[in-house]
mmCIF file of C-alpha atoms and ligand atoms in Angstrom:
data_model
loop_
_atom_site.group_PDB
_atom_site.id
_atom_site.type_symbol
_atom_site.label_atom_id
_atom_site.label_comp_id
_atom_site.label_asym_id
_atom_site.label_seq_id
_atom_site.Cartn_x
_atom_site.Cartn_y
_atom_site.Cartn_z
ATOM 1 C CA MET H 296 2.354 16.153 -2.826
ATOM 2 C CA HIS H 297 1.306 13.065 -0.863
ATOM 3 C CA ILE H 298 -0.288 10.296 -2.891
ATOM 4 C CA LEU H 299 -1.746 7.131 -1.440
ATOM 5 C CA ILE H 300 -1.948 4.031 -3.592
ATOM 6 C CA LEU H 301 -4.710 1.813 -2.325
ATOM 7 C CA GLY H 302 -5.751 -1.602 -3.576
ATOM 8 C CA ALA H 303 -6.087 -5.269 -2.820
ATOM 9 C CA PRO H 304 -3.080 -7.593 -2.582
ATOM 10 C CA GLY H 305 -1.585 -7.940 -6.069
ATOM 11 C CA SER H 306 -3.405 -4.921 -7.485
ATOM 12 C CA GLY H 307 -0.132 -3.278 -8.538
ATOM 13 C CA LYS H 308 0.543 -0.811 -5.699
ATOM 14 C CA GLY H 309 4.270 -1.575 -5.682
ATOM 15 C CA THR H 310 4.613 -1.617 -9.467
ATOM 16 C CA GLN H 311 2.740 1.650 -10.084
ATOM 17 C CA GLY H 312 4.104 3.301 -6.922
ATOM 18 C CA LYS H 313 7.662 2.831 -8.128
ATOM 19 C CA ILE H 314 6.923 4.362 -11.554
ATOM 20 C CA LEU H 315 5.090 7.300 -9.987
ATOM 21 C CA ALA H 316 7.775 7.930 -7.354
ATOM 22 C CA GLU H 317 10.486 8.008 -10.009
ATOM 23 C CA ARG H 318 8.493 10.301 -12.278
ATOM 24 C CA LEU H 319 7.636 12.786 -9.517
ATOM 25 C CA GLY H 320 11.001 12.483 -7.745
ATOM 26 C CA LEU H 321 9.332 11.538 -4.470
ATOM 27 C CA PRO H 322 10.253 8.771 -2.029
ATOM 28 C CA LYS H 323 8.004 5.715 -1.917
ATOM 29 C CA ILE H 324 7.187 4.473 1.567
ATOM 30 C CA THR H 325 6.076 0.833 1.623
ATOM 31 C CA THR H 326 5.245 -0.699 4.995
ATOM 32 C CA GLY H 327 5.358 -4.218 3.477
ATOM 33 C CA ASP H 328 8.953 -3.669 2.263
ATOM 34 C CA LEU H 329 9.968 -2.252 5.665
ATOM 35 C CA LEU H 330 8.527 -5.347 7.348
ATOM 36 C CA ARG H 331 10.267 -7.699 4.892
ATOM 37 C CA THR H 332 13.594 -5.931 5.544
ATOM 38 C CA ALA H 333 13.058 -6.188 9.319
ATOM 39 C CA MET H 334 12.181 -9.883 9.047
ATOM 40 C CA THR H 335 15.202 -10.665 6.865
ATOM 41 C CA GLY H 336 17.414 -8.745 9.280
ATOM 42 C CA GLY H 337 15.932 -10.639 12.227
ATOM 43 C CA THR H 338 15.297 -7.444 14.202
ATOM 44 C CA PRO H 339 12.948 -7.600 17.240
ATOM 45 C CA LEU H 340 10.292 -5.775 15.210
ATOM 46 C CA GLY H 341 10.750 -8.232 12.342
ATOM 47 C CA LEU H 342 10.403 -11.214 14.673
ATOM 48 C CA ASP H 343 7.240 -9.751 16.229
ATOM 49 C CA ALA H 344 5.718 -9.047 12.810
ATOM 50 C CA LYS H 345 6.571 -12.346 11.146
ATOM 51 C CA LYS H 346 3.815 -14.518 12.622
ATOM 52 C CA TYR H 347 1.125 -12.099 11.445
ATOM 53 C CA TYR H 348 2.790 -11.446 8.089
ATOM 54 C CA ASP H 349 3.273 -15.109 7.163
ATOM 55 C CA GLU H 350 -0.392 -15.841 7.815
ATOM 56 C CA GLY H 351 -1.516 -12.863 5.729
ATOM 57 C CA LYS H 352 -2.919 -10.995 8.736
ATOM 58 C CA LEU H 353 -2.363 -7.325 9.405
ATOM 59 C CA VAL H 354 0.602 -6.617 11.638
ATOM 60 C CA PRO H 355 -0.867 -4.911 14.749
ATOM 61 C CA ASP H 356 -1.080 -1.133 14.873
ATOM 62 C CA SER H 357 1.077 -1.230 18.034
ATOM 63 C CA ILE H 358 3.971 -2.139 15.718
ATOM 64 C CA ILE H 359 2.972 -0.233 12.585
ATOM 65 C CA LEU H 360 2.030 3.196 13.958
ATOM 66 C CA GLY H 361 5.577 3.947 15.168
ATOM 67 C CA MET H 362 6.983 2.811 11.842
ATOM 68 C CA ILE H 363 4.677 5.151 9.914
ATOM 69 C CA LYS H 364 5.516 8.081 12.173
ATOM 70 C CA ASP H 365 9.271 7.558 11.697
ATOM 71 C CA GLU H 366 8.950 7.236 7.928
ATOM 72 C CA LEU H 367 6.824 10.364 7.493
ATOM 73 C CA ALA H 368 9.316 12.287 9.660
ATOM 74 C CA ARG H 369 12.253 11.484 7.372
ATOM 75 C CA PRO H 370 13.678 14.612 5.684
ATOM 76 C CA GLU H 371 13.228 13.046 2.215
ATOM 77 C CA ALA H 372 9.480 12.872 2.825
ATOM 78 C CA LYS H 373 9.233 16.515 3.909
ATOM 79 C CA ASP H 374 7.609 17.739 0.688
ATOM 80 C CA GLY H 375 5.733 14.601 -0.238
ATOM 81 C CA ALA H 376 5.770 10.865 -0.679
ATOM 82 C CA ILE H 377 4.041 7.984 -2.354
ATOM 83 C CA LEU H 378 2.381 5.861 0.320
ATOM 84 C CA ASP H 379 2.189 2.186 -0.690
ATOM 85 C CA GLY H 380 0.331 -0.194 1.597
ATOM 86 C CA PHE H 381 -0.619 2.196 4.373
ATOM 87 C CA PRO H 382 -2.778 3.500 5.921
ATOM 88 C CA ARG H 383 -4.580 0.184 6.103
ATOM 89 C CA THR H 384 -6.662 0.647 9.247
ATOM 90 C CA ALA H 385 -8.723 3.493 10.708
ATOM 91 C CA ALA H 386 -6.036 4.153 13.354
ATOM 92 C CA GLN H 387 -3.324 4.360 10.695
ATOM 93 C CA ALA H 388 -5.454 6.718 8.595
ATOM 94 C CA GLU H 389 -5.951 8.946 11.616
ATOM 95 C CA LEU H 390 -2.209 9.038 12.311
ATOM 96 C CA VAL H 391 -1.379 9.921 8.697
ATOM 97 C CA ASP H 392 -4.059 12.625 8.560
ATOM 98 C CA ARG H 393 -2.905 14.132 11.867
ATOM 99 C CA THR H 394 0.814 13.995 11.072
ATOM 100 C CA LEU H 395 0.339 15.709 7.714
ATOM 101 C CA ALA H 396 -2.097 18.275 9.157
ATOM 102 C CA GLU H 397 0.477 19.254 11.807
ATOM 103 C CA ARG H 398 2.792 20.178 8.911
ATOM 104 C CA GLY H 399 0.094 22.022 6.980
ATOM 105 C CA GLN H 400 -0.099 19.159 4.498
ATOM 106 C CA ARG H 401 -2.680 16.589 3.481
ATOM 107 C CA LEU H 402 -3.157 13.615 1.212
ATOM 108 C CA ASN H 403 -3.636 15.104 -2.245
ATOM 109 C CA HIS H 404 -4.708 12.043 -4.213
ATOM 110 C CA ILE H 405 -5.816 8.535 -3.494
ATOM 111 C CA LEU H 406 -5.416 6.129 -6.368
ATOM 112 C CA LEU H 407 -7.585 3.071 -5.960
ATOM 113 C CA LEU H 408 -6.343 0.252 -8.173
ATOM 114 C CA ASP H 409 -9.376 -1.731 -9.211
ATOM 115 C CA VAL H 410 -8.581 -5.310 -10.249
ATOM 116 C CA THR H 411 -10.865 -8.350 -10.358
ATOM 117 C CA GLU H 412 -10.256 -11.069 -7.797
ATOM 118 C CA GLU H 413 -9.601 -13.561 -10.582
ATOM 119 C CA GLU H 414 -6.739 -11.409 -11.908
ATOM 120 C CA LEU H 415 -5.346 -10.797 -8.377
ATOM 121 C CA LEU H 416 -5.183 -14.543 -7.790
ATOM 122 C CA ARG H 417 -3.547 -15.132 -11.159
ATOM 123 C CA ARG H 418 -0.829 -12.544 -10.445
ATOM 124 C CA LEU H 419 -0.122 -13.743 -6.915
ATOM 125 C CA ARG H 420 0.029 -17.385 -8.000
ATOM 126 C CA SER H 421 2.541 -16.568 -10.689
ATOM 127 C CA ARG H 422 4.611 -14.435 -8.287
ATOM 128 C CA ALA H 423 4.599 -17.297 -5.766
ATOM 129 C CA ARG H 424 6.237 -19.517 -8.382
ATOM 130 C CA VAL H 425 8.940 -16.951 -9.178
ATOM 131 C CA GLU H 426 9.699 -15.146 -5.925
ATOM 132 C CA GLY H 427 8.336 -17.344 -3.155
ATOM 133 C CA ARG H 428 7.170 -14.501 -0.881
ATOM 134 C CA THR H 429 6.170 -16.250 2.355
ATOM 135 C CA ASP H 430 2.715 -14.649 2.318
ATOM 136 C CA ASP H 431 1.940 -15.750 -1.243
ATOM 137 C CA SER H 432 0.864 -19.247 -0.113
ATOM 138 C CA PRO H 433 -2.775 -20.014 -1.074
ATOM 139 C CA GLU H 434 -3.900 -19.827 2.589
ATOM 140 C CA ALA H 435 -2.177 -16.506 3.283
ATOM 141 C CA VAL H 436 -3.456 -15.006 0.009
ATOM 142 C CA ALA H 437 -7.038 -15.945 0.947
ATOM 143 C CA THR H 438 -6.584 -14.261 4.337
ATOM 144 C CA ARG H 439 -5.003 -11.152 2.783
ATOM 145 C CA LEU H 440 -7.975 -10.728 0.438
ATOM 146 C CA GLN H 441 -10.459 -11.066 3.324
ATOM 147 C CA VAL H 442 -8.500 -8.668 5.532
ATOM 148 C CA TYR H 443 -8.386 -6.119 2.723
ATOM 149 C CA GLN H 444 -12.177 -6.209 2.354
ATOM 150 C CA ARG H 445 -12.809 -6.074 6.087
ATOM 151 C CA ASP H 446 -10.211 -3.603 7.376
ATOM 152 C CA THR H 447 -8.870 -1.556 4.479
ATOM 153 C CA ALA H 448 -11.683 -1.191 1.931
ATOM 154 C CA PRO H 449 -13.757 0.897 4.441
ATOM 155 C CA LEU H 450 -11.065 3.604 4.189
ATOM 156 C CA ILE H 451 -12.303 4.290 0.655
ATOM 157 C CA ALA H 452 -15.534 5.736 2.030
ATOM 158 C CA HIS H 453 -13.590 7.761 4.618
ATOM 159 C CA TYR H 454 -11.529 9.441 1.894
ATOM 160 C CA ALA H 455 -14.288 9.591 -0.714
ATOM 161 C CA GLN H 456 -16.052 12.197 1.448
ATOM 162 C CA ARG H 457 -13.147 14.524 0.682
ATOM 163 C CA GLY H 458 -13.441 13.928 -3.046
ATOM 164 C CA ILE H 459 -9.843 12.786 -3.475
ATOM 165 C CA VAL H 460 -10.373 9.153 -4.454
ATOM 166 C CA HIS H 461 -9.700 8.237 -8.085
ATOM 167 C CA ARG H 462 -10.651 4.766 -9.208
ATOM 168 C CA VAL H 463 -8.006 3.459 -11.617
ATOM 169 C CA PRO H 464 -8.838 0.444 -13.785
ATOM 170 C CA GLY H 465 -5.928 -1.778 -12.711
ATOM 171 C CA THR H 466 -6.225 -4.358 -15.482
ATOM 172 C CA GLY H 467 -4.204 -3.715 -18.626
ATOM 173 C CA THR H 468 -0.491 -3.404 -19.242
ATOM 174 C CA VAL H 469 1.712 -1.735 -16.634
ATOM 175 C CA ASP H 470 2.350 1.138 -19.077
ATOM 176 C CA GLU H 471 -1.342 1.656 -19.808
ATOM 177 C CA ILE H 472 -2.143 1.906 -16.108
ATOM 178 C CA ALA H 473 0.803 4.240 -15.492
ATOM 179 C CA GLY H 474 -0.500 6.438 -18.334
ATOM 180 C CA GLU H 475 -3.948 6.558 -16.774
ATOM 181 C CA ILE H 476 -2.460 7.581 -13.418
ATOM 182 C CA LYS H 477 -0.490 10.349 -15.117
ATOM 183 C CA ARG H 478 -3.663 11.610 -16.749
ATOM 184 C CA ILE H 479 -5.575 11.547 -13.450
ATOM 185 C CA ILE H 480 -3.068 13.485 -11.366
ATOM 186 C CA GLY H 481 -2.159 15.769 -14.246
ATOM 187 C CA ARG H 482 1.617 15.249 -14.069
HETATM 188 P P1 AP5 I 788 2.247 -5.623 1.215
HETATM 189 O O1 AP5 I 788 3.663 -5.900 0.955
HETATM 190 O O2 AP5 I 788 1.760 -4.246 1.144
HETATM 191 O O3 AP5 I 788 1.403 -6.594 0.276
HETATM 192 P P2 AP5 I 788 -0.069 -6.534 -0.347
HETATM 193 O O4 AP5 I 788 -0.865 -5.360 0.013
HETATM 194 O O5 AP5 I 788 -0.654 -7.852 -0.060
HETATM 195 O O6 AP5 I 788 0.202 -6.324 -1.844
HETATM 196 P P3 AP5 I 788 1.365 -6.867 -2.765
HETATM 197 O O7 AP5 I 788 2.644 -6.219 -2.424
HETATM 198 O O8 AP5 I 788 1.328 -8.348 -2.803
HETATM 199 O O9 AP5 I 788 0.812 -6.393 -4.167
HETATM 200 P P4 AP5 I 788 0.867 -4.948 -4.838
HETATM 201 O O10 AP5 I 788 -0.476 -4.326 -4.802
HETATM 202 O O11 AP5 I 788 2.027 -4.155 -4.351
HETATM 203 O O12 AP5 I 788 1.114 -5.388 -6.323
HETATM 204 P P5 AP5 I 788 2.492 -5.584 -7.119
HETATM 205 O O13 AP5 I 788 2.878 -4.338 -7.791
HETATM 206 O O14 AP5 I 788 3.487 -6.256 -6.251
HETATM 207 O O15 AP5 I 788 1.867 -6.200 2.655
HETATM 208 C C1 AP5 I 788 2.241 -7.520 2.990
HETATM 209 C C2 AP5 I 788 1.897 -7.816 4.435
HETATM 210 O O16 AP5 I 788 2.636 -6.942 5.293
HETATM 211 C C3 AP5 I 788 0.426 -7.642 4.847
HETATM 212 O O17 AP5 I 788 -0.343 -8.794 4.573
HETATM 213 C C4 AP5 I 788 0.589 -7.406 6.349
HETATM 214 O O18 AP5 I 788 0.872 -8.611 7.018
HETATM 215 C C5 AP5 I 788 1.840 -6.544 6.405
HETATM 216 N N1 AP5 I 788 1.578 -5.112 6.292
HETATM 217 C C6 AP5 I 788 2.041 -4.269 5.313
HETATM 218 N N2 AP5 I 788 1.625 -3.025 5.524
HETATM 219 C C7 AP5 I 788 0.894 -3.061 6.671
HETATM 220 C C8 AP5 I 788 0.178 -2.065 7.388
HETATM 221 N N3 AP5 I 788 0.154 -0.778 6.970
HETATM 222 N N4 AP5 I 788 -0.485 -2.455 8.509
HETATM 223 C C9 AP5 I 788 -0.460 -3.733 8.938
HETATM 224 N N5 AP5 I 788 0.205 -4.732 8.291
HETATM 225 C C10 AP5 I 788 0.867 -4.386 7.164
HETATM 226 O O19 AP5 I 788 1.996 -6.606 -8.242
HETATM 227 C C11 AP5 I 788 1.660 -7.941 -7.909
HETATM 228 C C12 AP5 I 788 2.182 -8.885 -9.015
HETATM 229 O O20 AP5 I 788 1.506 -8.601 -10.217
HETATM 230 C C13 AP5 I 788 3.668 -8.706 -9.311
HETATM 231 O O21 AP5 I 788 4.235 -9.940 -9.622
HETATM 232 C C14 AP5 I 788 3.672 -7.766 -10.532
HETATM 233 O O22 AP5 I 788 4.813 -7.923 -11.318
HETATM 234 C C15 AP5 I 788 2.403 -8.169 -11.233
HETATM 235 N N6 AP5 I 788 1.746 -7.048 -11.943
HETATM 236 C C16 AP5 I 788 1.693 -5.747 -11.549
HETATM 237 N N7 AP5 I 788 0.989 -5.013 -12.438
HETATM 238 C C17 AP5 I 788 0.579 -5.880 -13.409
HETATM 239 C C18 AP5 I 788 -0.178 -5.713 -14.602
HETATM 240 N N8 AP5 I 788 -0.660 -4.509 -14.973
HETATM 241 N N9 AP5 I 788 -0.417 -6.812 -15.346
HETATM 242 C C19 AP5 I 788 0.068 -8.037 -14.992
HETATM 243 N N10 AP5 I 788 0.812 -8.244 -13.870
HETATM 244 C C20 AP5 I 788 1.064 -7.173 -13.085
HETATM 245 MG MG1 MG I 789 3.395 -4.388 -2.777
#
């Protein structure tokens, strides 16, 4: 079972992905977390990614595609995974589709967390005060929202053709949204 959680910055992909991964006993693969770990560790990949990340731009596919391939190839992800934050571009979507198809698998569900921009901004502003993520500055947040609309939102139409996109109202308590997701995927 491969489930993609799609949504704008701050829509709750990480929060709901964690709950879902624990419930289904599947690994959660989060490209943002992998990048943050690489940046903290000062690896060459982390250093390359940092200038894009800090400005709220997408890290180029030349860096991300290899990362996705490695993560999907991990033995833990053999029978399924929760994908948080990727695919985010057409090239990434193509890689995921092809990699899964080669194994006789496919994306089973796409959960689209639907949250108003006002609420996204409220959440990211409050996280900026608590955690200080480098891309939660007002400038980077504005760029992340634009990039989501331009590069990632078009993937919704790509997947909608297959009838696997479920729109999840992403405003409400964390438990309410988790309950709705459980109802949608039936487990
Ligand atoms: P990434 O780390 O994926 O960040 P994002 O997409 O901007 O989203 P966030 O992680 O900020 O939000 P979320 O949707 O996970 O929500 P969360 O649960 O945290 O990517 C960061 C950057 O890395 C990108 O800009 C790019 O540079 C790079 N990158 C990553 N993947 C890439 C890729 N595939 N290709 C290229 N570049 C890539 O919730 C947000 C906040 O709200 C939290 O504080 C949470 O506690 C709170 N919250 C959650 N749910 C609720 C609720 N129901 N009510 C109230 N508050 C809530
Ligand atoms: Mg996240």
